[in-house]
Short mmCIF file of C-alpha atoms and ligand atoms in Angstrom, two decimals:
data_model
loop_
_atom_site.label_atom_id
_atom_site.label_comp_id
_atom_site.label_asym_id
_atom_site.label_seq_id
_atom_site.Cartn_x
_atom_site.Cartn_y
_atom_site.Cartn_z
CA MET A 961 -1.64 4.53 -31.15
CA ASP A 962 1.98 4.06 -32.12
CA MET A 963 4.89 5.42 -30.30
CA THR A 964 8.44 5.77 -30.86
CA PRO A 965 10.94 3.50 -28.44
CA LEU A 966 12.31 6.86 -27.50
CA ALA A 967 9.20 8.40 -26.24
CA ALA A 968 8.11 4.89 -24.57
CA ARG A 969 11.59 5.24 -22.67
CA SER A 970 11.28 8.93 -21.87
CA LEU A 971 7.48 8.42 -20.21
CA ALA A 972 8.42 5.15 -18.30
CA GLY A 973 11.79 7.17 -17.26
CA LEU A 974 9.36 9.98 -15.63
CA LEU A 975 7.43 7.54 -14.00
CA GLU A 976 10.39 5.77 -12.49
CA GLN A 977 12.36 9.28 -11.32
CA MET A 978 9.07 10.40 -9.60
CA THR A 979 8.00 7.26 -7.92
CA GLY A 980 10.81 4.41 -8.27
CA GLN A 981 8.74 2.24 -10.48
CA GLN A 982 9.40 0.91 -13.55
CA LEU A 983 7.67 -0.54 -16.27
CA ALA A 984 8.83 -3.43 -17.78
CA ASN A 985 8.81 -3.89 -21.26
CA THR A 986 5.81 -6.23 -21.01
CA ARG A 987 3.90 -3.53 -19.43
CA ARG A 988 4.76 -0.82 -21.46
CA TRP A 989 1.32 -1.69 -23.52
CA ARG A 990 -0.46 -0.16 -20.90
CA ILE A 991 1.40 3.49 -21.60
CA ALA A 992 -0.85 4.23 -24.96
CA THR A 993 -4.11 3.27 -23.18
CA ALA A 994 -3.36 4.90 -19.70
CA LEU A 995 -2.63 8.09 -21.35
CA GLN A 996 -5.44 8.59 -23.36
CA PRO A 997 -7.28 10.76 -20.81
CA VAL A 998 -4.20 12.91 -20.03
CA MET A 999 -4.21 13.39 -23.79
CA ARG A 1000 -7.62 14.35 -24.27
CA LYS A 1001 -7.16 16.76 -20.93
CA TYR A 1002 -4.19 18.66 -22.92
CA ASN A 1003 -5.55 18.03 -26.44
CA ILE A 1004 -2.48 16.64 -27.56
CA SER A 1005 -2.50 14.47 -30.51
CA SER A 1006 0.31 12.17 -30.23
CA LEU A 1007 2.01 10.03 -27.72
CA ASP A 1008 5.35 11.24 -28.85
CA MET A 1009 4.16 15.20 -28.36
CA LEU A 1010 3.09 14.07 -25.23
CA ALA A 1011 6.44 12.69 -24.33
CA GLY A 1012 8.38 15.78 -25.28
CA LEU A 1013 6.17 17.92 -23.28
CA ALA A 1014 6.14 16.01 -20.28
CA SER A 1015 10.03 15.80 -20.20
CA GLN A 1016 10.23 19.50 -19.32
CA PRO A 1017 10.47 20.46 -15.47
CA GLY A 1018 7.61 21.78 -13.91
CA ALA A 1019 5.01 21.07 -16.54
CA ALA A 1020 1.78 20.70 -14.96
CA LEU A 1021 1.17 17.40 -16.99
CA ARG A 1022 4.15 15.67 -15.58
CA GLU A 1023 1.81 14.94 -12.54
CA ASP A 1024 -0.83 13.72 -14.42
CA VAL A 1025 1.32 11.41 -16.59
CA VAL A 1026 2.81 10.10 -13.54
CA GLU A 1027 -0.50 9.28 -12.07
CA ALA A 1028 -1.92 7.53 -15.25
CA LEU A 1029 0.68 5.13 -15.09
CA LEU A 1030 0.70 4.34 -11.58
CA ASN A 1031 -1.03 0.88 -11.03
CA HIS A 1032 -3.57 1.56 -8.16
CA GLU A 1033 -5.10 -2.35 -8.21
CA THR A 1034 -6.23 -3.36 -4.71
CA SER A 1035 -9.49 -4.68 -3.11
CA PHE A 1036 -10.97 -4.81 0.36
CA TYR A 1037 -9.06 -7.46 2.30
CA ARG A 1038 -6.63 -8.14 -0.58
CA ASP A 1039 -4.95 -11.45 0.17
CA LEU A 1040 -7.47 -12.43 3.00
CA SER A 1041 -4.61 -14.75 4.80
CA VAL A 1042 -2.76 -11.44 5.62
CA PHE A 1043 -5.47 -10.00 7.49
CA LYS A 1044 -6.19 -13.72 9.33
CA ALA A 1045 -2.64 -13.39 10.26
CA ILE A 1046 -3.00 -9.86 11.73
CA GLY A 1047 -5.79 -11.11 13.63
CA ASP A 1048 -4.37 -14.20 14.94
CA GLU A 1049 -0.94 -13.50 15.14
CA VAL A 1050 0.22 -10.00 15.34
CA LEU A 1051 -2.81 -8.46 17.36
CA PRO A 1052 -2.80 -10.64 20.23
CA ALA A 1053 0.74 -10.33 20.86
CA LEU A 1054 0.73 -6.27 20.39
CA SER A 1055 -2.49 -6.27 22.57
CA GLU A 1056 -0.13 -7.83 25.56
CA ALA A 1057 2.85 -5.85 24.72
CA ARG A 1058 0.92 -2.58 24.73
CA ALA A 1059 -1.45 -3.36 27.47
CA ALA A 1060 -0.08 -0.25 29.62
CA ARG A 1061 -0.40 2.29 26.74
CA LYS A 1062 -3.26 1.01 24.86
CA ARG A 1063 -2.00 2.48 21.99
CA LEU A 1064 -1.22 0.95 18.32
CA ARG A 1065 0.23 2.90 15.46
CA ILE A 1066 -0.31 0.93 11.97
CA TRP A 1067 1.16 2.46 8.47
CA SER A 1068 -0.10 1.10 5.33
CA ALA A 1069 2.83 2.50 2.56
CA GLY A 1070 1.28 2.51 -0.73
CA CYS A 1071 -2.24 2.37 0.11
CA SER A 1072 -3.58 3.25 -3.02
CA THR A 1073 -7.69 4.11 -2.76
CA GLY A 1074 -7.85 3.02 0.93
CA GLN A 1075 -9.58 -0.43 0.83
CA GLU A 1076 -6.38 -1.72 2.60
CA VAL A 1077 -6.74 0.80 5.19
CA TYR A 1078 -10.45 0.50 5.90
CA SER A 1079 -10.09 -3.66 5.80
CA LEU A 1080 -7.44 -2.91 8.81
CA ALA A 1081 -10.20 -0.48 10.48
CA PHE A 1082 -12.81 -3.34 9.93
CA LEU A 1083 -10.74 -5.68 11.93
CA PHE A 1084 -10.99 -3.66 15.07
CA SER A 1085 -14.48 -2.37 14.81
CA LYS A 1086 -15.17 -6.34 14.62
CA GLU A 1087 -13.42 -6.64 18.23
CA LYS A 1088 -15.16 -3.45 19.80
CA ALA A 1089 -15.33 -4.82 23.21
CA ARG A 1090 -11.45 -5.55 23.44
CA TRP A 1091 -10.17 -2.31 21.43
CA ASP A 1092 -12.74 0.22 22.49
CA ASP A 1093 -10.59 2.10 25.01
CA TRP A 1094 -7.17 1.62 22.73
CA GLN A 1095 -6.08 4.36 20.82
CA ILE A 1096 -5.70 3.04 17.46
CA ASP A 1097 -4.12 5.19 14.62
CA ILE A 1098 -3.90 3.54 10.84
CA LEU A 1099 -2.23 5.96 8.55
CA GLY A 1100 -2.56 5.27 4.61
CA THR A 1101 0.06 6.93 2.34
CA ASP A 1102 0.25 6.97 -1.20
CA VAL A 1103 2.42 9.08 -3.97
CA SER A 1104 -0.59 9.34 -5.91
CA PRO A 1105 -2.54 12.47 -4.82
CA GLN A 1106 -5.82 11.21 -6.89
CA ALA A 1107 -5.65 7.81 -4.78
CA ILE A 1108 -5.43 9.46 -1.42
CA ALA A 1109 -8.21 11.83 -2.44
CA GLN A 1110 -10.46 8.78 -3.20
CA ALA A 1111 -9.19 7.33 0.28
CA ARG A 1112 -10.12 10.29 2.08
CA ASN A 1113 -13.38 10.21 0.61
CA GLY A 1114 -14.07 6.48 1.41
CA ILE A 1115 -16.81 6.42 -1.38
CA TYR A 1116 -16.50 3.17 -3.56
CA SER A 1117 -18.29 1.93 -6.62
CA GLN A 1118 -20.66 -1.33 -6.84
CA PHE A 1119 -17.70 -2.83 -8.65
CA GLU A 1120 -15.22 -1.93 -5.71
CA VAL A 1121 -17.09 -3.26 -3.28
CA GLN A 1122 -17.88 -6.24 -4.96
CA ARG A 1123 -14.28 -7.44 -4.88
CA GLY A 1124 -13.28 -9.13 -1.83
CA LEU A 1125 -15.92 -7.36 0.92
CA PRO A 1126 -18.40 -10.03 2.56
CA ILE A 1127 -22.20 -8.69 2.33
CA GLY A 1128 -22.27 -8.28 6.20
CA ASP A 1129 -19.26 -5.53 6.19
CA LEU A 1130 -21.03 -3.98 3.04
CA ILE A 1131 -24.27 -3.66 5.11
CA SER A 1132 -22.96 -2.89 8.54
CA ARG A 1133 -20.23 -0.24 7.64
CA PHE A 1134 -21.27 1.69 4.37
CA ASP A 1135 -24.04 3.73 3.50
CA GLN A 1136 -25.52 3.51 -0.05
CA GLU A 1137 -25.29 6.85 -2.04
CA GLY A 1138 -27.21 6.20 -5.44
CA ASP A 1139 -24.80 3.41 -7.13
CA ASP A 1140 -22.02 3.99 -4.79
CA TRP A 1141 -21.10 3.30 -0.99
CA ARG A 1142 -19.64 5.36 1.48
CA ILE A 1143 -18.05 4.30 4.54
CA ARG A 1144 -19.61 5.22 7.61
CA SER A 1145 -17.80 8.44 9.35
CA MET A 1146 -17.33 6.40 12.77
CA LEU A 1147 -14.86 3.99 10.83
CA LYS A 1148 -12.98 6.92 9.84
CA ALA A 1149 -12.09 7.95 13.40
CA ARG A 1150 -9.20 6.06 13.52
CA VAL A 1151 -7.71 6.56 9.74
CA SER A 1152 -6.11 9.32 8.08
CA PHE A 1153 -4.45 9.64 4.85
CA SER A 1154 -1.89 11.62 3.55
CA VAL A 1155 0.57 12.01 0.15
CA HIS A 1156 3.92 10.63 0.54
CA ASN A 1157 6.74 8.45 -1.46
CA LEU A 1158 8.00 5.40 0.16
CA LEU A 1159 11.50 6.49 -1.10
CA ASP A 1160 11.47 9.78 1.24
CA THR A 1161 11.94 10.15 4.82
CA PRO A 1162 9.08 7.96 6.54
CA PRO A 1163 6.30 9.37 8.71
CA ALA A 1164 7.58 10.55 11.97
CA GLY A 1165 7.46 7.85 14.89
CA ARG A 1166 7.35 4.02 15.14
CA TYR A 1167 4.81 1.87 13.78
CA ASP A 1168 3.64 -1.70 15.26
CA ILE A 1169 2.42 -2.83 11.98
CA ILE A 1170 3.45 -1.60 8.62
CA LEU A 1171 1.74 -2.91 5.29
CA CYS A 1172 3.75 -2.47 2.29
CA ARG A 1173 1.95 -4.58 -0.07
CA ASN A 1174 2.34 -4.99 -3.96
CA VAL A 1175 4.10 -1.73 -4.12
CA LEU A 1176 7.91 -2.90 -4.13
CA LEU A 1177 7.26 -5.22 -6.93
CA TYR A 1178 8.26 -2.97 -9.75
CA LEU A 1179 11.11 -0.94 -7.78
CA ASN A 1180 14.76 -1.77 -8.96
CA ALA A 1181 17.10 -3.35 -6.51
CA GLU A 1182 18.94 -0.23 -5.40
CA LYS A 1183 15.22 1.60 -4.85
CA ARG A 1184 13.87 -1.49 -3.12
CA ALA A 1185 16.86 -1.58 -0.68
CA LEU A 1186 16.12 2.22 0.19
CA ALA A 1187 12.65 1.24 0.49
CA PHE A 1188 13.46 -1.37 2.65
CA GLU A 1189 15.84 0.98 5.38
CA ARG A 1190 12.79 3.56 5.30
CA LEU A 1191 10.30 0.82 6.29
CA ALA A 1192 12.61 -0.83 8.66
CA SER A 1193 13.50 2.63 10.41
CA ALA A 1194 9.79 2.93 10.73
CA LEU A 1195 9.42 -0.24 12.49
CA ALA A 1196 8.84 -0.56 16.23
CA SER A 1197 11.25 -3.19 17.70
CA ASP A 1198 8.56 -5.51 18.25
CA GLY A 1199 6.54 -4.76 15.15
CA ALA A 1200 5.65 -6.63 12.24
CA LEU A 1201 6.18 -5.73 8.45
CA MET A 1202 3.68 -7.37 5.93
CA LEU A 1203 4.55 -7.58 2.32
CA GLY A 1204 2.38 -8.79 -0.87
CA ALA A 1205 2.19 -12.05 -1.84
CA GLY A 1206 4.99 -13.09 -4.09
CA GLU A 1207 7.25 -10.21 -2.25
CA THR A 1208 10.36 -10.73 0.18
CA VAL A 1209 12.79 -9.32 2.03
CA ILE A 1210 15.22 -12.26 1.32
CA GLY A 1211 18.24 -11.29 -0.46
CA GLN A 1212 16.76 -7.43 -0.08
CA THR A 1213 18.11 -6.05 3.30
CA SER A 1214 19.92 -7.56 6.32
CA LYS A 1215 17.42 -5.43 8.65
CA LEU A 1216 14.43 -7.62 8.51
CA GLY A 1217 13.90 -11.39 8.32
CA ALA A 1218 10.76 -13.50 7.64
CA ASP A 1219 8.83 -14.57 11.02
CA ILE A 1220 8.77 -18.52 11.17
CA LYS A 1221 5.35 -18.32 12.74
CA ALA A 1222 3.32 -16.64 9.85
CA ARG A 1223 3.99 -16.44 6.27
CA GLY A 1224 4.24 -12.95 4.85
CA LEU A 1225 5.15 -11.37 8.08
CA TYR A 1226 8.52 -9.92 8.62
CA ARG A 1227 10.36 -8.68 12.00
CA LEU A 1228 13.18 -6.58 12.40
CA VAL A 1229 16.35 -8.74 12.76
CA GLY A 1230 18.44 -8.27 15.83
CA ASP A 1231 16.11 -9.16 18.91
CA GLY A 1232 16.02 -12.68 20.65
CA THR A 1233 14.55 -14.61 17.69
CA ARG A 1234 17.12 -13.64 15.04
CA VAL A 1235 18.65 -17.07 14.78
CA GLU A 1236 15.62 -18.48 14.08
CA LYS A 1237 14.70 -16.02 11.50
CA ARG A 1238 18.12 -16.20 9.78
CA GLN A 1239 17.30 -19.96 9.41
CA SER A 1240 14.01 -19.83 7.96
CA ASP A 1241 15.47 -17.27 5.60
CA ARG A 1242 18.02 -19.45 4.54
CA ARG A 1243 15.57 -22.35 4.11
CA ALA A 1244 13.09 -20.24 2.18
CA ALA A 1245 15.63 -19.07 0.16
CA SER A 1246 16.93 -22.65 -0.82
CA GLY A 1247 13.42 -23.67 -1.49
CA THR A 1248 13.58 -26.40 1.39
C1 SAM B 822 -0.98 -2.01 -6.80
S1 SAM B 822 -1.17 -1.00 -5.74
C2 SAM B 822 -1.40 -1.66 -3.98
C3 SAM B 822 -1.91 -1.23 -3.02
C4 SAM B 822 -2.51 -2.10 -1.75
N1 SAM B 822 -1.00 -2.17 -0.64
C5 SAM B 822 -2.64 -3.52 -2.21
O1 SAM B 822 -1.91 -3.97 -2.06
O2 SAM B 822 -3.81 -3.67 -2.23
C6 SAM B 822 0.32 -0.11 -5.68
C7 SAM B 822 0.47 1.37 -5.07
O3 SAM B 822 1.59 1.88 -4.64
C8 SAM B 822 1.55 3.07 -4.84
N2 SAM B 822 3.23 3.68 -5.06
C9 SAM B 822 3.69 3.22 -5.97
N3 SAM B 822 5.17 3.43 -5.92
C10 SAM B 822 5.07 4.44 -4.77
C11 SAM B 822 6.14 4.98 -3.85
N4 SAM B 822 7.16 5.66 -4.32
N5 SAM B 822 5.57 5.72 -2.74
C12 SAM B 822 4.32 5.48 -2.52
N6 SAM B 822 3.17 4.85 -3.05
C13 SAM B 822 3.79 4.05 -4.24
C14 SAM B 822 0.99 3.44 -6.05
O4 SAM B 822 0.58 4.78 -6.25
C15 SAM B 822 -0.22 2.37 -5.72
O5 SAM B 822 -1.47 3.21 -5.33
#
């Protein structure tokens, strides 16, 4: 369906205003396809007309437009190495550091439909003996109310569970419901979800692990810097931040540095390992 450049700019501008996400010109082809269901829902015949209506503050369809333009791509255990690093590097250190209180708080910022959060919950349930008497709180947040609703339901299609989930996990952690699969309720005990914009004040308290993966990629430099401020302010002093493959803190914030021990893992700068981290950042930045 044709669309004037003005309408494309206006729709992409709405997405950026509400979420910080930029629709690069190369991804603008998505607009027409993604907005078809919204046009049907509101009985609107052209994208130009939709853009006009969506530009009016308070219009109900604005949220539907933003929702349709967001990219919710995710899967269970996406980038397996991240979950391995959490299991091998982060959790052993935290289990010692928090042995007295036996409490861990984890935040998945931009959790989409919940697969990342449940993959974390699976890690703990695999080591039941070790974590059973711990209070583990895993919070998933996303700017999209629809994604959060699906995450809370914990129901996934055959296609969704086939992506990345080992068959053993499927059988032991889900119940089949018709063509779909529902996460067992005991696995939901440690997780909670809420709608939240990463650019707003973070959820209260400090988190021992924060995952913010494949969310910051399409933010402009200014909004990305703000997002790093928010993430850094929510991270415990010895906590770990995980970003997506291809994302980095290098050159984006002075508050976080790359951990030399595990790829894709970032720490608050300013503790005893500061120098190492800075050197490692420099090496990574120069590609040596
Ligand atoms: C590509 S998905 C990544 C999901 C998951 N973290 C992963 O890596 O598999 C990006 C998610 O970030 C959410 N998102 C985009 N901008 C956001 C913002 N400003 N605040 C919170 N969530 C945001 C989107 O709605 C989407 O669900």
